[in-house]
XYZ file of C-alpha atoms in Angstrom:
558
model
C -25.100 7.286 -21.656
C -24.995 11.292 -22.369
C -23.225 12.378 -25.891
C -22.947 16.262 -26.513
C -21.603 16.923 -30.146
C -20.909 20.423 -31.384
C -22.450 22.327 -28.322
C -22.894 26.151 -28.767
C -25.085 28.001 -26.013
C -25.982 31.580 -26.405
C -27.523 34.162 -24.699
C -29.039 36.475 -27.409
C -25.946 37.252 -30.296
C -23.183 36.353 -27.295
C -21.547 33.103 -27.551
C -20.825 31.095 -24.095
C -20.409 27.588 -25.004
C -18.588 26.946 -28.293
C -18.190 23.623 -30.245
C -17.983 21.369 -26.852
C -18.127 17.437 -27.499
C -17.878 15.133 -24.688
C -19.142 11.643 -23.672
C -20.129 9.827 -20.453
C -20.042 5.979 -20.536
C -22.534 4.070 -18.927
C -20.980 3.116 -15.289
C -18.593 5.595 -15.203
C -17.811 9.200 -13.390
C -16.686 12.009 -15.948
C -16.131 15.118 -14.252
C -16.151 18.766 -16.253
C -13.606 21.091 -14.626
C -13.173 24.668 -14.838
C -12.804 28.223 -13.518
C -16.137 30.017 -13.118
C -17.284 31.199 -16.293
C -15.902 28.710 -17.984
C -19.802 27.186 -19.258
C -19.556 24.023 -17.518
C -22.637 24.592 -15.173
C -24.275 25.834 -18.268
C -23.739 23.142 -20.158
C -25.055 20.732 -17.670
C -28.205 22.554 -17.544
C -28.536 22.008 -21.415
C -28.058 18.053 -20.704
C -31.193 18.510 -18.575
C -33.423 20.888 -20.558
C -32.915 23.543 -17.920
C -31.235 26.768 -19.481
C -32.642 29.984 -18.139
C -34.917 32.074 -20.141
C -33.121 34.081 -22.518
C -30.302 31.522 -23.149
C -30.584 28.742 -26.059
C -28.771 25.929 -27.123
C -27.837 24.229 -30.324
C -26.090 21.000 -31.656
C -26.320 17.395 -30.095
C -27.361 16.247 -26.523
C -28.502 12.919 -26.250
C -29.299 10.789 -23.638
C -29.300 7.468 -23.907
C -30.231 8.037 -27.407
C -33.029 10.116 -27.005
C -32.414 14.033 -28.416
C -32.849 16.856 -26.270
C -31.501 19.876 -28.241
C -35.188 21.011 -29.557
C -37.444 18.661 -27.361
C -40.603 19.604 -26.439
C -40.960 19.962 -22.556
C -42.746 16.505 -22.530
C -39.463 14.432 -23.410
C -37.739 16.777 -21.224
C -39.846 15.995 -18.477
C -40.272 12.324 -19.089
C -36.628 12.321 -18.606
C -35.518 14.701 -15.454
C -35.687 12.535 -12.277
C -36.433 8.966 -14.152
C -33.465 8.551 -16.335
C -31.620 11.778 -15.223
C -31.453 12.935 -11.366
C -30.003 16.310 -10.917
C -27.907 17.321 -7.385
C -26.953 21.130 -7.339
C -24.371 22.981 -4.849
C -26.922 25.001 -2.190
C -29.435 22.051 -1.313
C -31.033 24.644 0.824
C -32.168 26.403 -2.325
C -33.308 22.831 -3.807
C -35.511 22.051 -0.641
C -38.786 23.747 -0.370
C -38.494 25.152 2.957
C -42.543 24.289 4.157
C -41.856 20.653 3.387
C -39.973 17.905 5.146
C -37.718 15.687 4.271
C -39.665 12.643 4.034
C -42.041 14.680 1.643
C -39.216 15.703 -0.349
C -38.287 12.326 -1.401
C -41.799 11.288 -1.268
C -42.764 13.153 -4.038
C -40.500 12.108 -6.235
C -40.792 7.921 -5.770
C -43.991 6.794 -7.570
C -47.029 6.932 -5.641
C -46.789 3.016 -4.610
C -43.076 3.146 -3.789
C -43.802 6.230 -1.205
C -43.287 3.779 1.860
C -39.759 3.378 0.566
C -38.547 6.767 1.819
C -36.964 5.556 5.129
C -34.963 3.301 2.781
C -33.617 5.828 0.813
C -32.527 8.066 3.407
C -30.983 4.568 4.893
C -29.401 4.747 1.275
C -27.836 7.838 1.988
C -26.370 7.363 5.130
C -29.001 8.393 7.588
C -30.469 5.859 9.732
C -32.606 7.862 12.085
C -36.047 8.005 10.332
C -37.334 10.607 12.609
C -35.178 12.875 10.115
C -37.996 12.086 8.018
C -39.945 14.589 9.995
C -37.985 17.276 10.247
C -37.695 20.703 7.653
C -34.876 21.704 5.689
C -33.744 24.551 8.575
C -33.784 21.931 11.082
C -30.783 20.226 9.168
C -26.881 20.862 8.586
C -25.998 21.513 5.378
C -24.543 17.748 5.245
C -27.677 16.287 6.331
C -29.448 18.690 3.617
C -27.194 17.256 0.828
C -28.138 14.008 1.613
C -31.342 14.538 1.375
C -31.108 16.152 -1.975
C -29.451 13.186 -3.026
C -31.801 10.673 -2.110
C -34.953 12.892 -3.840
C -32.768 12.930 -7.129
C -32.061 8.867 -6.794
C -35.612 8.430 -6.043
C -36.523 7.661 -9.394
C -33.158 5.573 -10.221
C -31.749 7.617 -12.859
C -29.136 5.624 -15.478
C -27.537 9.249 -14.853
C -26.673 11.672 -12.125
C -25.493 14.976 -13.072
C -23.915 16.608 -9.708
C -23.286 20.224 -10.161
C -20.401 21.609 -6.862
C -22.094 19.423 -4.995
C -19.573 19.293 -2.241
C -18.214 23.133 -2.672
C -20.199 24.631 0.049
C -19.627 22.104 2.592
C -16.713 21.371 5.483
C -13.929 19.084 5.207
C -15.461 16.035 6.778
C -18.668 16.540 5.440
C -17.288 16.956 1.930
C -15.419 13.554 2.141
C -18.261 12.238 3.541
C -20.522 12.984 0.478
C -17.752 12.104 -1.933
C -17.586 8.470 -0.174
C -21.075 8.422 -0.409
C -21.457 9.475 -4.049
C -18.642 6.889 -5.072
C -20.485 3.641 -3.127
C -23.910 4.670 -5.009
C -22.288 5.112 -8.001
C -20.738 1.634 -7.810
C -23.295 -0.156 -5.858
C -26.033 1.253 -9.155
C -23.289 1.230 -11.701
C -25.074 4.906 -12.476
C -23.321 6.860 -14.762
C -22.269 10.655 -12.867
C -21.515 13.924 -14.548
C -19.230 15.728 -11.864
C -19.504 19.615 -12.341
C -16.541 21.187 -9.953
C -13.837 23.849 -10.199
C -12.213 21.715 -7.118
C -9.657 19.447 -9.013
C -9.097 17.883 -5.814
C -12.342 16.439 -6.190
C -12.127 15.697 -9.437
C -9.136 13.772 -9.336
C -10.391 11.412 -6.223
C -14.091 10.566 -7.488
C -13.969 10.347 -11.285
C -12.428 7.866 -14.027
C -12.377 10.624 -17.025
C -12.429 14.593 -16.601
C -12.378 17.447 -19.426
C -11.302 20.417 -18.524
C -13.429 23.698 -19.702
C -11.990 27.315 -20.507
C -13.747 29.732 -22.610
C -16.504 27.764 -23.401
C -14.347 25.105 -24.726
C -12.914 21.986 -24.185
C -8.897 22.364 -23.730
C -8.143 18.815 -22.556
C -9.386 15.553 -21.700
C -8.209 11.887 -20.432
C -8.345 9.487 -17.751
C -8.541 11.180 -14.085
C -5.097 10.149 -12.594
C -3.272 10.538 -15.884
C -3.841 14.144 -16.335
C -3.577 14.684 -12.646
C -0.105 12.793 -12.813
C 1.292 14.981 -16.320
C -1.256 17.878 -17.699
C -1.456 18.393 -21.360
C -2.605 21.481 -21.543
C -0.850 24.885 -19.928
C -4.258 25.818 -18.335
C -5.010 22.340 -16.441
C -0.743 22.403 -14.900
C -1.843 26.380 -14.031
C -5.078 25.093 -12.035
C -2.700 22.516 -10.350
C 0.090 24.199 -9.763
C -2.432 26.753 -7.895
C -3.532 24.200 -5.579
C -2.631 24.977 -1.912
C -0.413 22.223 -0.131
C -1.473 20.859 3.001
C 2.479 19.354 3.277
C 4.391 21.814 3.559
C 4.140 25.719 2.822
C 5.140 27.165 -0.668
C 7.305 30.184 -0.880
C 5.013 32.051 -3.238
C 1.129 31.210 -4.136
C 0.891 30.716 -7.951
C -2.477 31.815 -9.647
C -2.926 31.887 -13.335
C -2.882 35.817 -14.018
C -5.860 37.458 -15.928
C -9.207 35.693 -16.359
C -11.499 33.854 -18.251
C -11.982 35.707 -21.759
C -15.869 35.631 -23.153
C -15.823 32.346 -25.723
C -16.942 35.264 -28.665
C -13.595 36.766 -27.620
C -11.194 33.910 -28.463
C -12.605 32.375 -31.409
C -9.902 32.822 -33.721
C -7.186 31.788 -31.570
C -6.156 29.596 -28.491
C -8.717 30.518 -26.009
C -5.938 30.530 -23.314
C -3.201 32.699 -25.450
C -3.460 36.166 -23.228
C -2.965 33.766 -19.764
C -0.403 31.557 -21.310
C 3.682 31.766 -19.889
C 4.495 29.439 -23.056
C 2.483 31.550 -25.634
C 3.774 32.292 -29.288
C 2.758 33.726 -32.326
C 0.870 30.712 -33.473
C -1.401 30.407 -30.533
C -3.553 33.894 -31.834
C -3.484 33.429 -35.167
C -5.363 30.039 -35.430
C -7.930 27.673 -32.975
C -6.062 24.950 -31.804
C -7.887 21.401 -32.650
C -8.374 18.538 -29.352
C -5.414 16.135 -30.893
C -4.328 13.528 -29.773
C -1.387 13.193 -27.470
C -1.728 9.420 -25.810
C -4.132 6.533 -25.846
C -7.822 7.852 -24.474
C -6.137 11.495 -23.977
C -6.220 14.779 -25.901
C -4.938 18.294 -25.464
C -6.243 21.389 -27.564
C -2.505 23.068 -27.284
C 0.295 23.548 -30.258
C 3.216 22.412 -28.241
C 4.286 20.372 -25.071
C 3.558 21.455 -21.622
C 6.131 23.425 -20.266
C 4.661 24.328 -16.913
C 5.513 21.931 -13.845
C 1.908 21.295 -11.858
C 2.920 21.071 -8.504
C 6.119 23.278 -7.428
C 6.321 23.594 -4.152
C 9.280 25.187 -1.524
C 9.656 24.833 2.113
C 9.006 28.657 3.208
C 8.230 27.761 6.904
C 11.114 30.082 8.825
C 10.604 31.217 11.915
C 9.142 34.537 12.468
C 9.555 37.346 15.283
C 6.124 39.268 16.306
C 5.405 42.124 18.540
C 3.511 42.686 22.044
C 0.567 41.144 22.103
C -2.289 43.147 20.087
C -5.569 40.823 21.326
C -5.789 38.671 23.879
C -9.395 36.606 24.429
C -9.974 35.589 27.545
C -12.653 32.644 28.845
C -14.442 33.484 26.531
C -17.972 32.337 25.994
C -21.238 32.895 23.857
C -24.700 31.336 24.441
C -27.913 31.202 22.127
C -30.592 30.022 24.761
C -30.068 26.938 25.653
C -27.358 26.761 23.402
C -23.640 27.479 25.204
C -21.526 28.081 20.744
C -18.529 29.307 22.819
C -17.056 27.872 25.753
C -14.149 29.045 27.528
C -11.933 29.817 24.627
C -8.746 31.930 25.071
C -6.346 33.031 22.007
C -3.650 35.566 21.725
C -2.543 37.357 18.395
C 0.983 39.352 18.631
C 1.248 42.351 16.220
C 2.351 40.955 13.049
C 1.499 37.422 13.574
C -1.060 35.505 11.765
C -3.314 33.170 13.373
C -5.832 30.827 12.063
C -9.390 29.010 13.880
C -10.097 26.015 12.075
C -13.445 23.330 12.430
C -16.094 22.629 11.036
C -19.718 24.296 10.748
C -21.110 24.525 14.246
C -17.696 24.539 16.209
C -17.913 28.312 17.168
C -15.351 29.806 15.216
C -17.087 32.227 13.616
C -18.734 33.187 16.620
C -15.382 33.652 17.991
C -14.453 35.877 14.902
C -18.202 38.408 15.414
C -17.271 38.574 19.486
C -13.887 40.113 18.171
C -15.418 42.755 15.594
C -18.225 43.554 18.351
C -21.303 42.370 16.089
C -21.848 39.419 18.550
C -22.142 40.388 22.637
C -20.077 37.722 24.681
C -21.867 36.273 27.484
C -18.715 35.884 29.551
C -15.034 36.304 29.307
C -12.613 39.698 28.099
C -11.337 40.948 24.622
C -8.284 43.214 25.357
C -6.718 45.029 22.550
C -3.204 46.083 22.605
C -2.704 49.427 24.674
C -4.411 52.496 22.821
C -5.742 50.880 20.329
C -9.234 51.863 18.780
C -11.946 49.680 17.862
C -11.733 50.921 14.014
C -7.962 49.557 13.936
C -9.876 45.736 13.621
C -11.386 45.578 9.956
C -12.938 42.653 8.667
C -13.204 40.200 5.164
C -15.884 37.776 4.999
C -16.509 35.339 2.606
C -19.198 36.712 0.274
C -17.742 40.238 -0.764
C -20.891 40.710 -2.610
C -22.986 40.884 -0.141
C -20.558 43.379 2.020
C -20.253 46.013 -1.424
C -22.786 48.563 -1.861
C -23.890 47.755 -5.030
C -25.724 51.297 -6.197
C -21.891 52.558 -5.445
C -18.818 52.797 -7.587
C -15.988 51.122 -5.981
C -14.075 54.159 -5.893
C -16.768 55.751 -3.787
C -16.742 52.783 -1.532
C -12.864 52.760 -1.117
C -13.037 56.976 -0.319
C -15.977 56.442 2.121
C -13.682 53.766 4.281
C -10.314 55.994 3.625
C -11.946 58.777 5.167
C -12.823 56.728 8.173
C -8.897 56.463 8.969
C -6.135 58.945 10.396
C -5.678 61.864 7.319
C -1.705 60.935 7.644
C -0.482 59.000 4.797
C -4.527 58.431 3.572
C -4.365 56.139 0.116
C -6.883 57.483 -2.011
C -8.944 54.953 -4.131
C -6.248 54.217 -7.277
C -3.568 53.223 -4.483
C -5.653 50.850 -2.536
C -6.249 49.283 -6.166
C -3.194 49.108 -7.249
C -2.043 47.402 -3.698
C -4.686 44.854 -4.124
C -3.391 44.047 -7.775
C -6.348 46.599 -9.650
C -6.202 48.784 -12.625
C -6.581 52.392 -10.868
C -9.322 52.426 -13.586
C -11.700 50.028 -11.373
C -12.760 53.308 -9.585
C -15.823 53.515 -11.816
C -16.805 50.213 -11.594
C -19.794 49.309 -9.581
C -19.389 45.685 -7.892
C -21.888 43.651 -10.492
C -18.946 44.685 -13.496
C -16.304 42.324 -11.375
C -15.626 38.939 -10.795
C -15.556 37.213 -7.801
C -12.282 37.404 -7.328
C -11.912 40.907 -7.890
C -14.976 41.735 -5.570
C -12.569 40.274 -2.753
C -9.629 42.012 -3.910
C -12.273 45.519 -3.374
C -13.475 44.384 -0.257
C -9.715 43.871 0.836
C -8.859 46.525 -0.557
C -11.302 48.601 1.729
C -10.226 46.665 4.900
C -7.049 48.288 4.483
C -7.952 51.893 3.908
C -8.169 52.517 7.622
C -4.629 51.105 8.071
C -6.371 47.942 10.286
C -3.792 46.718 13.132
C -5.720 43.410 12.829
C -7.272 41.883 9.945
C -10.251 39.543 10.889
C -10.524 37.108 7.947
C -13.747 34.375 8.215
C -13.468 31.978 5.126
C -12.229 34.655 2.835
C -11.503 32.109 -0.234
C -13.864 29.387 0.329
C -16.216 29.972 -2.390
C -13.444 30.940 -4.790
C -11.859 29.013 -8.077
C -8.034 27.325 -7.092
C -6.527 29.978 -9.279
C -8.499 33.331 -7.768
C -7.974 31.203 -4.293
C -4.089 31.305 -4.614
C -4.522 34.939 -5.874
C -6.266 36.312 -2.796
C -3.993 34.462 -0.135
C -1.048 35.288 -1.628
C -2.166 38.943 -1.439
C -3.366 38.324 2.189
C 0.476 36.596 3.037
C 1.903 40.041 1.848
C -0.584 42.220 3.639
C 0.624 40.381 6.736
C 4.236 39.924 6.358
C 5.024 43.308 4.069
C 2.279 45.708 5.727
C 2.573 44.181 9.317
C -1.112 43.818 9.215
C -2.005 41.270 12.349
C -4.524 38.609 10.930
C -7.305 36.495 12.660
C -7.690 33.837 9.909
C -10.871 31.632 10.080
C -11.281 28.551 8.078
C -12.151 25.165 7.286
C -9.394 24.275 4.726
C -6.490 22.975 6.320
C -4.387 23.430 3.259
C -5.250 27.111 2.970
C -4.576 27.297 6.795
C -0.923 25.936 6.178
C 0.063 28.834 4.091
C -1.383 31.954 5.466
C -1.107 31.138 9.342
C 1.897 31.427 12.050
C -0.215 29.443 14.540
C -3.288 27.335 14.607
C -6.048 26.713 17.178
C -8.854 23.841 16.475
C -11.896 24.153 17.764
C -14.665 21.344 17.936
C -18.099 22.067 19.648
C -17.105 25.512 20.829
C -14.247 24.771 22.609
C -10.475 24.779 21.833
C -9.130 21.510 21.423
C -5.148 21.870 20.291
C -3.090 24.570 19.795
C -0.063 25.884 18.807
C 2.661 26.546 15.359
C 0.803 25.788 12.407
C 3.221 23.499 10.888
C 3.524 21.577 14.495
C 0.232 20.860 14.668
C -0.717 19.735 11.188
C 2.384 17.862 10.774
C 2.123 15.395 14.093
C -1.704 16.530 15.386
C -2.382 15.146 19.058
C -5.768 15.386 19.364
C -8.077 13.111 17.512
C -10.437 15.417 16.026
C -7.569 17.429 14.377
C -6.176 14.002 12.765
C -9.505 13.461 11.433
C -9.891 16.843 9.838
C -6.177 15.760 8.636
C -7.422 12.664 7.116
C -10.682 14.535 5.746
C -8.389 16.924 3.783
C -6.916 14.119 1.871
C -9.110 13.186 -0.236
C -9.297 9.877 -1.136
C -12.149 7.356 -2.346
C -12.402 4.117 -3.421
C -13.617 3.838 -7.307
């Protein structure tokens, strides 16, 4: 159905996608997996015709035989939403906001098919047509995805090319879109390109995967076979950096470094400079994709030496301090809208506790009340006896957006220093170097990170004031596996090494497991269960925490 042979995108003389060759059969799921930056989302915007200006593609790309590399915008537009629907990660940002849903999948069914639209929501799981009427703000983001799914099957594409399209959503909702996408899929017998950094994902929805790095392809194979024994050193690092939601490991395991520009590494194994099995051989030539087993190949010189999953039972018990907050009835209302009712948590100095639910359940409302940028409307927030309102620092989940980005991060880091007592002050090259920097970093401005490193910074800046309590509201959720391990393993230490109290909030039970001492579940503003993390994920009472349990493992019939 799609054949890409000898890919290379550029933008301008730089190189980002070099030499990549894969193939999706008709009927089947092939996922592309990767950290960020590793040109898969680029690469699926070449399939489509949809590069952004500046950035050009060459070699093969057809679909169903017909060539795209060098099509004029006709073919290209012949083809986008008749033989090729395209799903992206933010469906808010796909949905114009001044139209409704039902227009939104109007629009793109022929003009005498329009009356079909209450089918195809019906198609995708909604069965109230009233939705029909409503606007994209008037939606959740599940009920958003779904409708950006039924405007790209509108058409019925032979191929679906789904770019994170579960990445930004809660536990149940995400398994409720992967169940979804795998009964279209085999009720159409639609061919789907799955774009995800989530190998979770990956693994449960699609038959064959190829995993990106550099701008490359390092391995591919059937789904459950490279899941079950990695060929290549970089897919066993991604797994091995997968949280557990079993049990919890002793130490997180991220890949160290990042991913190298694809000009970089042209000479050599793109992965040489992250590799714990590397040898002289790896720089001096570019490995070929050989062949290691029927339907499989690995682009790497020598057997796998990494295990992918190593896990160790770390859960001890721990001894805390007096008790440093202590939330009280509390309770928030928007209008006629009561987002916090009558919740009551505790955090001891040096303990760690996590809120888990899903969108809407109030924990992040919970999380603002504590930091003061939210007024309750009933209830108390006590801090432990003399303690300041500074000593409570905060990490949310887009550091971006929380960096000034006209500053140098070593400006930022002596602003929030300054803030704290003068005893003992870090100055800007410590704080770096205890979030895992270069002291050099100083003169960096936020756009010259990653990701990754923007949360280390904004971490990093939490810390300056010497917090008592460290309010953390999805911290890693947008992050790639490996940077994901990074950051909580760095957040684990903070707590257990500095001291540092931690209010952890969260929709990923498996990241829950091995950052938390305790765990409340809330569901529709309320608490729900509580009490020792591994307790209540291991035999759950109530039923809404054993269907976030069951949400978590992912599983879908193909």
């Amino acid at each position: 159905m799609l054949a890409i042979e000898g890919l290379q995108i550029r933008y301008g003389s730089r190189l980002i996608v070099d030499g990549v060759d894969l193939q999706v059969r008709a009927g089947e799921t092939f996922g592309l997996v990767g950290e960020s930056g590793s040109g898969k989302s680029l690469t699926a915007r070449a399939a489509v015709g949809l590069l952004p200006r500046g950035i050009s593609a060459t070699g093969s790309i057809t679909v169903g035989g017909t060539q795209l590399v060098g099509a004029r915008e006709k073919v290209l537009r012949g083809l986008r939403g008749n033989r090729v629907g395209l799903l992206m990660q933010d469906p808010f940002a796909m949905l114009n906001p001044l139209r409704t849903a039902g227009q939104h999948i109007a629009e793109s069914l022929p003009r005498a098919r329009r009356p079909e639209a209450a089918a195809r929501l019906a198609e995708v799981g909604i069965d109230d047509p009233s939705v029909l009427q409503r606007y994209p703000f008037q939606l959740s983001g599940g009920m958003r995805q779904r409708i950006a799914l039924a405007a790209a099957l509108a058409r019925d594409p032979e191929l679906l090319i789904a770019d994170e399209p579960t990445t930004a959503l809660d536990a149940t909702v995400q398994d409720e879109i992967m169940r979804l996408l795998a009964r279209i899929q085999r009720e159409r017998g639609m061919s789907v390109l799955l774009i995800t950094h989530d190998l979770r994902v990956a693994f449960a929805l699609c038959d064959r995967l190829a995993v990106m790095y550099a701008g490359r392809i390092v391995e591919t194979g059937p789904a459950r076979a490279v899941s079950a024994d990695p060929g290549h050193p970089y897919t066993a690092g991604l797994l091995r950096a997968v949280p557990s939601i079993e049990r919890t490991v002793e130490r997180l395991a991220g890949i160290p470094g990042s991913v190298p520009s694809a000009s970089d590494v042209r000479e050599s194994c793109a992965f040489v400079s992250r590799c714990e099995q590397a040898r002289q051989e790896c720089a001096e030539a570019r490995p070929p994709l050989r062949e290691v087993d029927a339907d499989r190949r690995s682009a790497c010189l020598f057997p796998v030496e990494l295990q992918p999953y190593t896990t160790r039972d770390a859960g001890r018990p721990r001894s805390f301090g007096p008790t440093l907050l202590r939330v009280t009835g509390l309770r928030k209302d928007y209008r006629q809208v009561r987002a916090v009712r009558e919740v009551s948590l505790e955090v001891a100095e040096g303990e760690s506790v996590g809120v888990v639910g899903e969108s809407g359940s109030g924990k992040t409302t919970v999380a603002r009340c504590v930091l003061g940028l939210v007024t309750p409307s009933g209830g108390r927030i006590d801090l432990g006896t003399g303690l300041r309102h500074r000593v409570v620092q905060c990490v949310f989940q887009d550091p971006y957006t929380s960096l000034n980005p006209a500053r140098s991060i070593g400006a930022t880091l002596a602003e929030a220093a300054r803030q704290g007592a003068p005893d003992g002050r870090m100055t800007p090259q410590e704080l770096l170097e205890l979030v895992g920097l270069p002291p050099a970093y100083t003169r960096r401005r936020p756009a010259g990170l990653s990701g990754g490193e923007r949360q280390r910074v904004a971490i990093a800046r939490a810390l300056a004031v010497r917090p008592a309590l460290l309010v953390c509201d999805e911290p890693v959720a947008s992050l790639d596996v490996s940077v994901q391990a990074h950051i909580l393993e760095l957040l684990r230490r903070v707590n257990r090494e500095l001291g540092t109290s931690m209010l952890f909030i969260t929709h990923d039970l498996a990241v829950v497991r091995q950052v938390t001492d305790r765990l409340i579940v809330m569901l529709n503003g309320q608490v729900v269960e509580s009490g020792p993390t591994d307790q209540v994920l291991d035999s759950p009472e109530h039923p809404y925490t054993r269907r976030l349990l069951a949400s978590s493992e992912i599983s879908v019939e193909r």
